[in-house]
Amino acid sequence: MIKDTKAFSSFSVNDLEKAKVFYQNVLGLEVAENHGLLELHIAGSNPVMIYPKPNHVPATFTVLNFPVDDVEKTVDELTQKGVPFEHYDMEQLKTDEKGIARGNGGPTIAWFTDPAGNIISVLEMM
């Protein structure tokens, strides 16, 4: 039935053009427009669909994770492009001055948001 299909992820934004500029120009992804939607083409995976939603509310969880070889280098590069990183100071989750969580029982990871407020991460796979 569905076990052999190639599933894909999707999420909403409130401004498709701002999303396109961000994902294409800031993050450097291949972005295609298809039937009024955006498709993010990410190496080695199915496209991710982004759709406009007038009453969009940003997700309160991470919608997209990008594995990278070096989180600190990636954070520095994105910061230079104007991407602000989230900072957390909770009992089980603390980030440093750059917004990078290290040694919290999971991978080295940093979070930022897209123009619609959706949470995205860059992380080093264990």
PDB file of C-alpha atoms in Angstrom:
ATOM      1  CA  MET A   1       0.000   0.000   0.000  1.00  0.00           C
ATOM      2  CA  ILE A   2       1.887   3.123   1.132  1.00  0.00           C
ATOM      3  CA  LYS A   3       5.022   1.453   2.448  1.00  0.00           C
ATOM      4  CA  ASP A   4       6.614   1.596  -0.995  1.00  0.00           C
ATOM      5  CA  THR A   5       5.792   5.236  -1.749  1.00  0.00           C
ATOM      6  CA  LYS A   6       8.337   8.018  -1.572  1.00  0.00           C
ATOM      7  CA  ALA A   7       6.878  10.282   1.098  1.00  0.00           C
ATOM      8  CA  PHE A   8       7.836  13.925   1.370  1.00  0.00           C
ATOM      9  CA  SER A   9       7.478  16.660   3.925  1.00  0.00           C
ATOM     10  CA  SER A  10       5.651  19.951   3.604  1.00  0.00           C
ATOM     11  CA  PHE A  11       4.989  23.049   5.670  1.00  0.00           C
ATOM     12  CA  SER A  12       3.279  26.402   5.271  1.00  0.00           C
ATOM     13  CA  VAL A  13       4.478  29.988   5.051  1.00  0.00           C
ATOM     14  CA  ASN A  14       2.629  33.288   5.001  1.00  0.00           C
ATOM     15  CA  ASP A  15       4.606  34.790   2.092  1.00  0.00           C
ATOM     16  CA  LEU A  16       5.742  32.484  -0.705  1.00  0.00           C
ATOM     17  CA  GLU A  17       8.006  35.070  -2.364  1.00  0.00           C
ATOM     18  CA  LYS A  18       9.888  35.815   0.891  1.00  0.00           C
ATOM     19  CA  ALA A  19      10.276  32.078   1.425  1.00  0.00           C
ATOM     20  CA  LYS A  20      11.624  31.624  -2.098  1.00  0.00           C
ATOM     21  CA  VAL A  21      14.210  34.378  -1.642  1.00  0.00           C
ATOM     22  CA  PHE A  22      15.292  32.986   1.741  1.00  0.00           C
ATOM     23  CA  TYR A  23      15.625  29.349   0.734  1.00  0.00           C
ATOM     24  CA  GLN A  24      17.192  30.122  -2.635  1.00  0.00           C
ATOM     25  CA  ASN A  25      19.391  33.157  -1.976  1.00  0.00           C
ATOM     26  CA  VAL A  26      20.247  32.832   1.721  1.00  0.00           C
ATOM     27  CA  LEU A  27      20.399  29.055   2.165  1.00  0.00           C
ATOM     28  CA  GLY A  28      21.495  28.383  -1.418  1.00  0.00           C
ATOM     29  CA  LEU A  29      18.966  25.638  -2.133  1.00  0.00           C
ATOM     30  CA  GLU A  30      17.505  24.817  -5.521  1.00  0.00           C
ATOM     31  CA  VAL A  31      13.932  26.096  -5.404  1.00  0.00           C
ATOM     32  CA  ALA A  32      11.308  25.332  -8.044  1.00  0.00           C
ATOM     33  CA  GLU A  33       7.815  26.729  -8.386  1.00  0.00           C
ATOM     34  CA  ASN A  34       5.123  24.223  -9.204  1.00  0.00           C
ATOM     35  CA  HIS A  35       1.361  24.941  -9.286  1.00  0.00           C
ATOM     36  CA  GLY A  36       1.649  27.899  -6.891  1.00  0.00           C
ATOM     37  CA  LEU A  37       3.847  25.973  -4.458  1.00  0.00           C
ATOM     38  CA  LEU A  38       7.569  25.890  -3.817  1.00  0.00           C
ATOM     39  CA  GLU A  39       9.666  22.751  -3.978  1.00  0.00           C
ATOM     40  CA  LEU A  40      12.991  22.650  -2.160  1.00  0.00           C
ATOM     41  CA  HIS A  41      15.341  20.271  -3.930  1.00  0.00           C
ATOM     42  CA  ILE A  42      17.770  18.953  -1.336  1.00  0.00           C
ATOM     43  CA  ALA A  43      20.552  16.555  -2.276  1.00  0.00           C
ATOM     44  CA  GLY A  44      19.692  12.915  -1.640  1.00  0.00           C
ATOM     45  CA  SER A  45      16.075  13.433  -0.630  1.00  0.00           C
ATOM     46  CA  ASN A  46      12.638  13.979  -2.027  1.00  0.00           C
ATOM     47  CA  PRO A  47      11.624  17.588  -2.606  1.00  0.00           C
ATOM     48  CA  VAL A  48      10.119  19.425   0.358  1.00  0.00           C
ATOM     49  CA  MET A  49       6.910  21.258  -0.470  1.00  0.00           C
ATOM     50  CA  ILE A  50       6.200  24.747   0.853  1.00  0.00           C
ATOM     51  CA  TYR A  51       2.692  26.081   0.456  1.00  0.00           C
ATOM     52  CA  PRO A  52       1.130  29.475   1.139  1.00  0.00           C
ATOM     53  CA  LYS A  53      -1.384  29.726   3.945  1.00  0.00           C
ATOM     54  CA  PRO A  54      -3.057  33.064   4.729  1.00  0.00           C
ATOM     55  CA  ASN A  55      -3.662  32.164   8.389  1.00  0.00           C
ATOM     56  CA  HIS A  56      -0.200  30.586   8.766  1.00  0.00           C
ATOM     57  CA  VAL A  57       1.054  30.040  12.295  1.00  0.00           C
ATOM     58  CA  PRO A  58       4.746  29.096  12.601  1.00  0.00           C
ATOM     59  CA  ALA A  59       5.467  25.581  13.756  1.00  0.00           C
ATOM     60  CA  THR A  60       6.625  25.308  17.361  1.00  0.00           C
ATOM     61  CA  PHE A  61       8.950  22.458  16.426  1.00  0.00           C
ATOM     62  CA  THR A  62      11.747  21.955  13.917  1.00  0.00           C
ATOM     63  CA  VAL A  63      10.297  21.523  10.426  1.00  0.00           C
ATOM     64  CA  LEU A  64      13.566  20.968   8.561  1.00  0.00           C
ATOM     65  CA  ASN A  65      16.974  19.649   9.677  1.00  0.00           C
ATOM     66  CA  PHE A  66      20.147  20.103   7.640  1.00  0.00           C
ATOM     67  CA  PRO A  67      23.008  17.732   8.538  1.00  0.00           C
ATOM     68  CA  VAL A  68      26.334  19.528   8.120  1.00  0.00           C
ATOM     69  CA  ASP A  69      29.965  18.570   8.732  1.00  0.00           C
ATOM     70  CA  ASP A  70      30.687  21.593  10.926  1.00  0.00           C
ATOM     71  CA  VAL A  71      27.860  23.383  12.745  1.00  0.00           C
ATOM     72  CA  GLU A  72      30.071  26.230  13.955  1.00  0.00           C
ATOM     73  CA  LYS A  73      31.321  26.998  10.440  1.00  0.00           C
ATOM     74  CA  THR A  74      27.767  26.836   9.052  1.00  0.00           C
ATOM     75  CA  VAL A  75      26.454  29.099  11.825  1.00  0.00           C
ATOM     76  CA  ASP A  76      29.226  31.609  11.071  1.00  0.00           C
ATOM     77  CA  GLU A  77      28.430  31.555   7.339  1.00  0.00           C
ATOM     78  CA  LEU A  78      24.698  31.983   7.866  1.00  0.00           C
ATOM     79  CA  THR A  79      25.237  34.685  10.490  1.00  0.00           C
ATOM     80  CA  GLN A  80      27.286  36.614   7.920  1.00  0.00           C
ATOM     81  CA  LYS A  81      24.281  36.392   5.599  1.00  0.00           C
ATOM     82  CA  GLY A  82      22.099  37.966   8.285  1.00  0.00           C
ATOM     83  CA  VAL A  83      20.491  34.829   9.713  1.00  0.00           C
ATOM     84  CA  PRO A  84      19.953  35.189  13.483  1.00  0.00           C
ATOM     85  CA  PHE A  85      20.162  32.022  15.557  1.00  0.00           C
ATOM     86  CA  GLU A  86      17.881  31.060  18.411  1.00  0.00           C
ATOM     87  CA  HIS A  87      19.244  31.054  21.956  1.00  0.00           C
ATOM     88  CA  TYR A  88      17.983  28.725  24.663  1.00  0.00           C
ATOM     89  CA  ASP A  89      18.745  28.684  28.372  1.00  0.00           C
ATOM     90  CA  MET A  90      16.641  25.888  29.798  1.00  0.00           C
ATOM     91  CA  GLU A  91      17.560  23.119  32.205  1.00  0.00           C
ATOM     92  CA  GLN A  92      18.017  20.493  29.485  1.00  0.00           C
ATOM     93  CA  LEU A  93      18.840  22.768  26.555  1.00  0.00           C
ATOM     94  CA  LYS A  94      21.438  25.492  26.583  1.00  0.00           C
ATOM     95  CA  THR A  95      23.056  27.237  23.658  1.00  0.00           C
ATOM     96  CA  ASP A  96      26.267  29.232  23.598  1.00  0.00           C
ATOM     97  CA  GLU A  97      26.732  32.844  22.440  1.00  0.00           C
ATOM     98  CA  LYS A  98      26.451  31.733  18.799  1.00  0.00           C
ATOM     99  CA  GLY A  99      23.252  29.774  19.424  1.00  0.00           C
ATOM    100  CA  ILE A 100      24.908  26.350  19.273  1.00  0.00           C
ATOM    101  CA  ALA A 101      23.845  23.571  21.653  1.00  0.00           C
ATOM    102  CA  ARG A 102      26.716  21.247  22.556  1.00  0.00           C
ATOM    103  CA  GLY A 103      26.785  18.361  24.992  1.00  0.00           C
ATOM    104  CA  ASN A 104      23.084  18.450  25.837  1.00  0.00           C
ATOM    105  CA  GLY A 105      22.686  14.718  25.299  1.00  0.00           C
ATOM    106  CA  GLY A 106      22.124  15.081  21.563  1.00  0.00           C
ATOM    107  CA  PRO A 107      24.039  16.236  18.518  1.00  0.00           C
ATOM    108  CA  THR A 108      25.744  19.593  18.179  1.00  0.00           C
ATOM    109  CA  ILE A 109      22.889  21.658  16.772  1.00  0.00           C
ATOM    110  CA  ALA A 110      21.743  25.224  16.154  1.00  0.00           C
ATOM    111  CA  TRP A 111      18.301  26.563  15.268  1.00  0.00           C
ATOM    112  CA  PHE A 112      17.098  29.512  13.217  1.00  0.00           C
ATOM    113  CA  THR A 113      13.802  30.497  11.613  1.00  0.00           C
ATOM    114  CA  ASP A 114      12.680  31.180   8.075  1.00  0.00           C
ATOM    115  CA  PRO A 115      10.857  34.446   7.256  1.00  0.00           C
ATOM    116  CA  ALA A 116       7.547  32.811   8.259  1.00  0.00           C
ATOM    117  CA  GLY A 117       8.904  31.836  11.698  1.00  0.00           C
ATOM    118  CA  ASN A 118       9.272  28.096  11.005  1.00  0.00           C
ATOM    119  CA  ILE A 119      12.133  26.510  12.941  1.00  0.00           C
ATOM    120  CA  ILE A 120      15.049  25.015  10.998  1.00  0.00           C
ATOM    121  CA  SER A 121      18.224  23.409  12.308  1.00  0.00           C
ATOM    122  CA  VAL A 122      21.769  22.665  11.251  1.00  0.00           C
ATOM    123  CA  LEU A 123      23.280  19.729  13.083  1.00  0.00           C
ATOM    124  CA  GLU A 124      26.230  17.376  13.134  1.00  0.00           C
ATOM    125  CA  MET A 125      25.054  13.789  12.867  1.00  0.00           C
ATOM    126  CA  MET A 126      26.336  11.504  15.594  1.00  0.00           C
TER     127      MET A 126
END
